[in-house]
Amino acid sequence: MYHIGMRWGNWQLHRHLIFRGIRGLHRSSSPTGRPFKVLFFGRDEFSCLVLEQFHAAEDVWDEIQIVTQPDMKTGRHGSKISVSPLKILGQQLDLPVHSIPPDKPGFRSWKPPQPFGTGESSTQSLPSAAHLLITASFGRILPTSLLYQFLPSRRLNVHPSLLPAYRGAAPIQHALIEGRKETGVCVIQMTEFKKGIDSGDIWGSKRLPIPDNIAFPELRDRLALEGGKLLVSVLRDMMAGKANSIPQPFDPAAPRAPLIKAEDTVINFKTMSAEDIVRCYRGISHQKPIMAYLKTNRTLQLHSPTSLAEWPSRLRGYLPEPGTATFHPPSKNLLIRCASDTLLSVPQVKQQDRSLISAKEWWNGVRPGMRLNGGEEGPVQLLTAEQLHDLTP
């Protein structure tokens, strides 16, 4: 079950990390022999699936309380209320649900509910070994003062990558974007922020292959289910006094997983191949649509793209450079030339301030100002914001 995160394909590093892991092996604190009282932090579908696996294992918990994000106003003029999926699940499971303050200063001074919170700092009497803090896709940094309410070995995070690879807020997204063939899930010990994000000792890990063509929602669910099972296994070992942790190996070349930002959604056809774009779509389209800019300074979202293995006859000459696009009647798709002489096929698009429509419907409304050379005919040109700026006189 236990593995150490490592760079793919580097056997010498693998041997070094195994040796280091054996030397750095830690045994958990004394066995509890009884189930835990748990404070579970989360918010989204990943945390829900982890909680479902954990909740079903009634031998490892005596009490569960949920902590999640507060309800948020969304939509135009705050007309809608967004509720944490974990809050809904907690209520369905008849578990106590607590919301943190919406602002960071408020959360830093937030106090956990009873029976947690027995110690105010690391210098005071130790908290109960039966009290357990678990996070799974919570989305906020826990204050050090909160961590100190629990023993170091009782602060656990379920992280969907093989650490130290993909430390950060978006490990699943980046693994998909970068075309990895394997990922995994770890149960790690949470440390203070100053020691680094996702840098704690590893209590357990599980490798999973990344199937071809899988998108974020399905991969997230697979990792969450395995993460929940792994968490239960680690806790059973802790109860029996058999759980061991391994310090994370140091690997400065390990890929990172920063938060997905708006600029990550803008496609650069001059640097990205069609397959690169498809991987980007699979990784982030659940969260943010991928898009490009038209010469009219409007955005165009690209939905359900695929990479074509072969170019249709006589089309290569019609699309002279990456980012040029035309409608292809036989496939009823918008075809876009990409880097490395590749071709992207897009069945649906959404222009800024308009509805999602078929590529054919959109093409019928193309104006001369969108085309590469103007006029009533010729390919459309798709750009990044910087490329658009360079075209502006």
Short mmCIF file of C-alpha atoms in Angstrom, two decimals:
data_model
loop_
_atom_site.label_atom_id
_atom_site.label_comp_id
_atom_site.label_asym_id
_atom_site.label_seq_id
_atom_site.Cartn_x
_atom_site.Cartn_y
_atom_site.Cartn_z
CA MET A 1 0.00 0.00 0.00
CA TYR A 2 2.73 2.46 0.98
CA HIS A 3 4.66 4.24 -1.74
CA ILE A 4 6.89 7.25 -1.96
CA GLY A 5 6.09 9.94 -4.55
CA MET A 6 8.86 10.13 -7.19
CA ARG A 7 9.70 11.39 -10.63
CA TRP A 8 8.44 9.09 -13.34
CA GLY A 9 11.00 6.77 -14.93
CA ASN A 10 13.97 7.62 -12.67
CA TRP A 11 15.11 4.33 -11.15
CA GLN A 12 18.19 5.71 -9.38
CA LEU A 13 16.06 8.31 -7.61
CA HIS A 14 13.55 5.57 -6.76
CA ARG A 15 16.28 3.51 -5.01
CA HIS A 16 17.49 6.58 -3.12
CA LEU A 17 14.00 7.45 -1.93
CA ILE A 18 13.27 3.92 -0.75
CA PHE A 19 16.48 3.93 1.30
CA ARG A 20 15.70 7.37 2.69
CA GLY A 21 12.12 6.32 3.45
CA ILE A 22 13.27 3.30 5.45
CA ARG A 23 15.70 5.41 7.46
CA GLY A 24 13.08 8.09 8.07
CA LEU A 25 10.25 5.75 8.99
CA HIS A 26 8.13 7.02 11.89
CA ARG A 27 5.73 5.02 14.00
CA SER A 28 2.46 6.65 14.92
CA SER A 29 1.63 7.65 18.47
CA SER A 30 0.42 4.94 20.80
CA PRO A 31 -2.62 3.00 19.59
CA THR A 32 -5.98 4.42 20.55
CA GLY A 33 -7.74 1.07 20.49
CA ARG A 34 -10.97 2.96 19.99
CA PRO A 35 -12.65 4.97 17.19
CA PHE A 36 -11.83 8.63 16.57
CA LYS A 37 -13.79 11.80 17.13
CA VAL A 38 -13.36 13.57 13.78
CA LEU A 39 -13.49 17.14 12.55
CA PHE A 40 -13.77 16.82 8.74
CA PHE A 41 -12.96 19.83 6.52
CA GLY A 42 -14.02 19.89 2.86
CA ARG A 43 -16.30 21.51 0.32
CA ASP A 44 -16.68 19.86 -3.09
CA GLU A 45 -17.46 16.56 -4.78
CA PHE A 46 -14.02 15.15 -4.02
CA SER A 47 -14.48 15.67 -0.29
CA CYS A 48 -18.01 14.26 -0.49
CA LEU A 49 -16.81 10.96 -1.95
CA VAL A 50 -14.01 10.73 0.62
CA LEU A 51 -16.52 11.38 3.41
CA GLU A 52 -18.91 8.73 2.08
CA GLN A 53 -16.16 6.09 2.21
CA PHE A 54 -15.07 7.25 5.64
CA HIS A 55 -18.61 7.47 7.03
CA ALA A 56 -19.39 3.92 5.89
CA ALA A 57 -16.46 2.57 7.93
CA GLU A 58 -18.19 2.87 11.30
CA ASP A 59 -15.42 1.03 13.11
CA VAL A 60 -12.99 3.98 12.76
CA TRP A 61 -15.12 6.86 14.02
CA ASP A 62 -17.18 7.59 17.08
CA GLU A 63 -18.24 11.10 16.07
CA ILE A 64 -17.99 13.18 12.87
CA GLN A 65 -18.50 16.92 12.60
CA ILE A 66 -18.29 18.73 9.27
CA VAL A 67 -16.60 22.08 8.60
CA THR A 68 -17.09 23.67 5.19
CA GLN A 69 -17.29 26.94 3.25
CA PRO A 70 -20.21 29.30 3.93
CA ASP A 71 -23.06 29.77 1.47
CA MET A 72 -22.07 32.27 -1.22
CA LYS A 73 -24.09 34.59 -3.43
CA THR A 74 -23.48 33.95 -7.13
CA GLY A 75 -24.99 34.87 -10.46
CA ARG A 76 -25.95 38.30 -11.69
CA HIS A 77 -26.49 40.68 -8.77
CA GLY A 78 -26.10 37.79 -6.32
CA SER A 79 -29.43 36.31 -7.34
CA LYS A 80 -28.36 32.72 -6.60
CA ILE A 81 -26.96 30.99 -3.54
CA SER A 82 -24.12 28.49 -3.93
CA VAL A 83 -24.12 25.84 -1.21
CA SER A 84 -21.16 23.62 -0.46
CA PRO A 85 -21.86 20.05 -1.68
CA LEU A 86 -20.28 18.78 1.53
CA LYS A 87 -22.77 20.78 3.59
CA ILE A 88 -25.64 19.12 1.73
CA LEU A 89 -24.13 15.65 2.19
CA GLY A 90 -23.46 16.30 5.88
CA GLN A 91 -27.08 17.26 6.43
CA GLN A 92 -28.25 14.15 4.56
CA LEU A 93 -26.04 12.02 6.83
CA ASP A 94 -27.43 13.85 9.88
CA LEU A 95 -23.99 15.11 10.87
CA PRO A 96 -23.33 18.47 12.57
CA VAL A 97 -22.23 21.02 9.94
CA HIS A 98 -20.23 24.16 10.72
CA SER A 99 -19.37 27.00 8.32
CA ILE A 100 -16.14 28.99 8.57
CA PRO A 101 -16.16 32.79 8.30
CA PRO A 102 -16.00 33.99 4.67
CA ASP A 103 -12.96 36.24 5.24
CA LYS A 104 -9.39 35.11 5.98
CA PRO A 105 -8.97 37.18 9.19
CA GLY A 106 -12.20 35.72 10.54
CA PHE A 107 -11.06 32.18 9.80
CA ARG A 108 -7.70 32.75 11.52
CA SER A 109 -9.52 33.45 14.76
CA TRP A 110 -12.19 30.76 14.27
CA LYS A 111 -12.54 28.27 17.11
CA PRO A 112 -13.38 24.60 16.49
CA PRO A 113 -16.51 23.17 18.10
CA GLN A 114 -16.49 21.00 21.19
CA PRO A 115 -15.08 18.51 22.05
CA PHE A 116 -12.15 19.74 19.93
CA GLY A 117 -9.86 22.61 20.79
CA THR A 118 -8.29 21.42 24.03
CA GLY A 119 -4.96 23.19 23.51
CA GLU A 120 -4.29 26.78 22.49
CA SER A 121 -0.68 26.30 21.42
CA SER A 122 2.01 23.70 20.93
CA THR A 123 3.48 24.51 24.35
CA GLN A 124 0.36 23.58 26.34
CA SER A 125 -0.91 20.15 27.32
CA LEU A 126 -1.30 17.74 24.45
CA PRO A 127 -4.73 17.31 22.85
CA SER A 128 -6.47 13.95 22.93
CA ALA A 129 -5.06 11.18 20.73
CA ALA A 130 -8.67 10.24 19.95
CA HIS A 131 -9.31 13.61 18.26
CA LEU A 132 -8.67 13.66 14.51
CA LEU A 133 -8.60 16.48 11.95
CA ILE A 134 -9.16 15.47 8.31
CA THR A 135 -9.13 17.71 5.24
CA ALA A 136 -10.06 16.78 1.68
CA SER A 137 -10.20 19.51 -0.97
CA PHE A 138 -11.07 22.18 1.57
CA GLY A 139 -9.64 25.03 -0.45
CA ARG A 140 -8.33 27.12 2.45
CA ILE A 141 -5.09 27.15 4.46
CA LEU A 142 -5.71 26.03 8.04
CA PRO A 143 -4.33 28.43 10.66
CA THR A 144 -1.45 27.14 12.76
CA SER A 145 -3.50 27.78 15.89
CA LEU A 146 -6.12 25.34 14.59
CA LEU A 147 -3.54 22.66 13.77
CA TYR A 148 -2.23 22.90 17.31
CA GLN A 149 -5.60 21.71 18.62
CA PHE A 150 -4.61 18.23 17.35
CA LEU A 151 -1.59 15.99 17.73
CA PRO A 152 0.75 16.13 14.70
CA SER A 153 -0.11 12.55 13.74
CA ARG A 154 -3.82 13.37 13.98
CA ARG A 155 -3.81 16.08 11.28
CA LEU A 156 -4.44 14.27 8.00
CA ASN A 157 -5.06 15.46 4.44
CA VAL A 158 -6.25 13.36 1.50
CA HIS A 159 -4.32 14.70 -1.51
CA PRO A 160 -4.94 13.51 -5.11
CA SER A 161 -1.39 13.09 -6.41
CA LEU A 162 1.76 11.07 -5.76
CA LEU A 163 3.62 13.56 -3.62
CA PRO A 164 5.95 15.36 -3.93
CA ALA A 165 4.59 15.62 -7.47
CA TYR A 166 1.82 18.19 -7.90
CA ARG A 167 1.83 19.96 -4.58
CA GLY A 168 -0.77 22.69 -4.75
CA ALA A 169 -4.42 23.47 -5.33
CA ALA A 170 -5.01 21.75 -8.69
CA PRO A 171 -3.12 18.42 -8.86
CA ILE A 172 -5.70 16.55 -10.94
CA GLN A 173 -6.01 19.37 -13.48
CA HIS A 174 -2.26 19.66 -14.02
CA ALA A 175 -1.75 15.90 -14.31
CA LEU A 176 -4.32 15.86 -17.12
CA ILE A 177 -3.01 19.00 -18.83
CA GLU A 178 0.52 17.61 -18.86
CA GLY A 179 -0.56 14.23 -20.23
CA ARG A 180 0.59 12.03 -17.33
CA LYS A 181 -0.09 8.32 -17.61
CA GLU A 182 -0.16 7.73 -13.87
CA THR A 183 -1.26 9.59 -10.77
CA GLY A 184 -2.42 8.59 -7.32
CA VAL A 185 -3.64 9.66 -3.92
CA CYS A 186 -1.82 10.19 -0.63
CA VAL A 187 -2.83 10.52 3.00
CA ILE A 188 -0.36 13.00 4.44
CA GLN A 189 0.29 14.74 7.73
CA MET A 190 -0.59 18.43 7.65
CA THR A 191 2.15 20.85 8.61
CA GLU A 192 2.28 24.56 9.32
CA PHE A 193 2.09 26.80 6.26
CA LYS A 194 5.66 28.02 6.77
CA LYS A 195 6.92 24.45 6.21
CA GLY A 196 5.37 24.31 2.74
CA ILE A 197 2.09 23.30 1.14
CA ASP A 198 1.43 19.54 1.00
CA SER A 199 4.90 18.79 2.39
CA GLY A 200 4.03 16.60 5.38
CA ASP A 201 4.95 12.99 6.02
CA ILE A 202 3.15 10.37 3.94
CA TRP A 203 1.05 7.86 5.90
CA GLY A 204 -0.12 5.98 2.82
CA SER A 205 -0.44 6.23 -0.94
CA LYS A 206 -2.08 4.44 -3.84
CA ARG A 207 -1.10 4.59 -7.51
CA LEU A 208 -3.71 4.84 -10.25
CA PRO A 209 -3.27 4.83 -14.05
CA ILE A 210 -4.79 7.73 -15.98
CA PRO A 211 -6.94 6.23 -18.76
CA ASP A 212 -6.80 7.76 -22.22
CA ASN A 213 -9.44 10.42 -22.88
CA ILE A 214 -10.54 10.66 -19.25
CA ALA A 215 -11.73 14.09 -18.10
CA PHE A 216 -11.44 15.78 -14.72
CA PRO A 217 -14.82 14.76 -13.17
CA GLU A 218 -14.29 11.03 -13.70
CA LEU A 219 -10.64 11.06 -12.62
CA ARG A 220 -11.53 13.15 -9.57
CA ASP A 221 -14.18 10.63 -8.55
CA ARG A 222 -11.81 7.67 -8.97
CA LEU A 223 -9.16 9.36 -6.87
CA ALA A 224 -11.66 10.37 -4.21
CA LEU A 225 -12.99 6.82 -3.86
CA GLU A 226 -9.46 5.42 -3.54
CA GLY A 227 -8.55 8.26 -1.19
CA GLY A 228 -11.45 7.44 1.09
CA LYS A 229 -10.49 3.78 1.19
CA LEU A 230 -6.85 4.64 1.85
CA LEU A 231 -7.85 6.97 4.69
CA VAL A 232 -9.88 4.23 6.37
CA SER A 233 -6.97 1.80 6.02
CA VAL A 234 -4.54 4.28 7.59
CA LEU A 235 -6.90 4.95 10.49
CA ARG A 236 -7.41 1.26 11.18
CA ASP A 237 -3.64 0.89 11.35
CA MET A 238 -3.43 3.88 13.68
CA MET A 239 -6.01 2.35 16.00
CA ALA A 240 -3.96 -0.84 16.08
CA GLY A 241 -0.65 1.01 16.51
CA LYS A 242 0.65 -0.27 13.16
CA ALA A 243 0.57 2.95 11.11
CA ASN A 244 3.87 4.32 9.82
CA SER A 245 4.70 7.58 8.10
CA ILE A 246 7.51 8.31 5.65
CA PRO A 247 9.03 11.78 5.18
CA GLN A 248 8.38 13.17 1.74
CA PRO A 249 11.41 12.91 -0.54
CA PHE A 250 13.03 16.12 -1.72
CA ASP A 251 12.66 16.51 -5.47
CA PRO A 252 13.16 20.06 -6.80
CA ALA A 253 12.14 18.92 -10.28
CA ALA A 254 8.75 17.57 -9.17
CA PRO A 255 5.92 19.26 -11.10
CA ARG A 256 3.75 21.77 -9.24
CA ALA A 257 -0.01 22.30 -9.32
CA PRO A 258 -0.89 25.97 -8.80
CA LEU A 259 -4.46 27.21 -8.85
CA ILE A 260 -6.02 27.40 -12.33
CA LYS A 261 -6.27 31.04 -13.37
CA ALA A 262 -8.20 32.85 -16.09
CA GLU A 263 -5.10 33.17 -18.27
CA ASP A 264 -4.70 29.38 -18.26
CA THR A 265 -7.93 29.08 -20.25
CA VAL A 266 -6.73 31.16 -23.23
CA ILE A 267 -5.40 28.94 -26.00
CA ASN A 268 -2.20 29.81 -27.84
CA PHE A 269 -2.41 27.98 -31.15
CA LYS A 270 1.17 28.92 -32.04
CA THR A 271 2.62 27.02 -29.08
CA MET A 272 -0.01 24.37 -28.32
CA SER A 273 -0.71 21.31 -30.45
CA ALA A 274 -4.23 20.01 -30.97
CA GLU A 275 -3.59 17.27 -28.40
CA ASP A 276 -2.28 19.85 -25.92
CA ILE A 277 -5.54 21.77 -26.29
CA VAL A 278 -7.67 18.65 -25.87
CA ARG A 279 -5.80 17.77 -22.66
CA CYS A 280 -6.32 21.31 -21.41
CA TYR A 281 -10.04 20.99 -22.11
CA ARG A 282 -10.24 17.68 -20.23
CA GLY A 283 -8.39 19.16 -17.30
CA ILE A 284 -10.15 22.49 -16.73
CA SER A 285 -13.38 22.80 -18.77
CA HIS A 286 -15.46 21.63 -15.79
CA GLN A 287 -14.20 24.74 -14.04
CA LYS A 288 -13.53 27.30 -16.76
CA PRO A 289 -14.20 27.09 -20.54
CA ILE A 290 -11.19 27.23 -22.84
CA MET A 291 -11.23 30.12 -25.29
CA ALA A 292 -9.44 32.34 -27.79
CA TYR A 293 -9.87 35.92 -28.96
CA LEU A 294 -11.41 36.98 -32.24
CA LYS A 295 -9.98 39.96 -34.13
CA THR A 296 -13.11 41.85 -33.06
CA ASN A 297 -11.83 41.64 -29.42
CA ARG A 298 -14.56 39.16 -28.47
CA THR A 299 -13.83 35.79 -26.91
CA LEU A 300 -14.82 32.49 -28.49
CA GLN A 301 -15.22 29.46 -26.23
CA LEU A 302 -14.34 26.06 -27.72
CA HIS A 303 -16.47 23.14 -26.55
CA SER A 304 -15.83 19.37 -26.89
CA PRO A 305 -12.70 19.66 -29.07
CA THR A 306 -10.93 16.65 -30.54
CA SER A 307 -7.61 16.21 -32.29
CA LEU A 308 -7.75 15.00 -35.90
CA ALA A 309 -5.26 12.35 -36.96
CA GLU A 310 -5.27 13.46 -40.60
CA TRP A 311 -5.88 16.66 -42.49
CA PRO A 312 -8.79 16.76 -44.95
CA SER A 313 -7.59 17.13 -48.53
CA ARG A 314 -6.58 20.64 -49.71
CA LEU A 315 -7.30 22.15 -46.28
CA ARG A 316 -3.68 22.62 -45.16
CA GLY A 317 -3.07 25.34 -47.74
CA TYR A 318 -6.31 27.08 -46.83
CA LEU A 319 -5.21 27.46 -43.20
CA PRO A 320 -1.80 29.14 -43.62
CA GLU A 321 -0.82 29.58 -39.95
CA PRO A 322 -1.68 28.36 -36.44
CA GLY A 323 -4.86 29.96 -35.16
CA THR A 324 -6.60 30.11 -38.54
CA ALA A 325 -9.95 28.31 -38.65
CA THR A 326 -12.64 27.35 -41.11
CA PHE A 327 -15.90 25.46 -41.15
CA HIS A 328 -15.70 21.91 -42.54
CA PRO A 329 -19.10 20.88 -44.02
CA PRO A 330 -18.47 17.08 -44.05
CA SER A 331 -17.82 16.97 -40.30
CA LYS A 332 -19.96 20.04 -39.46
CA ASN A 333 -17.10 21.17 -37.22
CA LEU A 334 -14.85 24.18 -36.96
CA LEU A 335 -11.31 23.11 -37.86
CA ILE A 336 -8.39 25.07 -36.42
CA ARG A 337 -4.72 24.81 -37.33
CA CYS A 338 -2.51 24.37 -34.26
CA ALA A 339 1.20 24.11 -33.46
CA SER A 340 3.26 21.19 -34.81
CA ASP A 341 1.08 21.08 -37.95
CA THR A 342 -1.87 19.58 -36.05
CA LEU A 343 -5.59 20.12 -36.50
CA LEU A 344 -8.30 20.69 -33.90
CA SER A 345 -11.96 19.87 -34.54
CA VAL A 346 -14.62 21.80 -32.59
CA PRO A 347 -18.37 20.98 -32.86
CA GLN A 348 -19.73 23.77 -30.63
CA VAL A 349 -18.67 27.30 -29.75
CA LYS A 350 -19.88 30.17 -27.62
CA GLN A 351 -19.06 33.72 -28.61
CA GLN A 352 -18.89 36.35 -25.88
CA ASP A 353 -22.36 37.53 -24.77
CA ARG A 354 -24.05 34.85 -26.88
CA SER A 355 -25.42 31.34 -26.39
CA LEU A 356 -23.69 28.02 -27.03
CA ILE A 357 -24.40 27.02 -30.64
CA SER A 358 -23.17 24.59 -33.27
CA ALA A 359 -20.07 25.42 -35.28
CA LYS A 360 -22.22 25.69 -38.42
CA GLU A 361 -24.62 28.22 -36.87
CA TRP A 362 -21.73 30.32 -35.66
CA TRP A 363 -19.89 30.17 -38.99
CA ASN A 364 -22.97 31.43 -40.80
CA GLY A 365 -22.72 34.62 -38.71
CA VAL A 366 -18.99 35.26 -39.21
CA ARG A 367 -18.24 38.88 -40.15
CA PRO A 368 -15.39 40.14 -42.36
CA GLY A 369 -13.61 41.68 -39.37
CA MET A 370 -13.09 38.21 -37.87
CA ARG A 371 -11.29 36.82 -40.93
CA LEU A 372 -7.54 36.64 -41.43
CA ASN A 373 -7.51 39.04 -44.36
CA GLY A 374 -10.94 40.66 -44.07
CA GLY A 375 -13.54 40.30 -46.79
CA GLU A 376 -16.42 37.88 -47.16
CA GLU A 377 -14.28 34.74 -47.55
CA GLY A 378 -11.23 33.13 -46.01
CA PRO A 379 -10.35 31.65 -42.63
CA VAL A 380 -11.11 33.22 -39.26
CA GLN A 381 -8.13 34.16 -37.10
CA LEU A 382 -8.04 33.15 -33.40
CA LEU A 383 -5.56 34.85 -31.06
CA THR A 384 -4.36 35.28 -27.50
CA ALA A 385 -4.86 38.67 -25.83
CA GLU A 386 -1.19 39.52 -26.44
CA GLN A 387 -1.39 38.57 -30.11
CA LEU A 388 -4.52 40.65 -30.48
CA HIS A 389 -2.78 43.62 -28.88
CA ASP A 390 0.12 43.27 -31.32
CA LEU A 391 -2.32 43.48 -34.25
CA THR A 392 -3.89 46.69 -32.98
CA PRO A 393 -2.49 49.75 -34.83
#
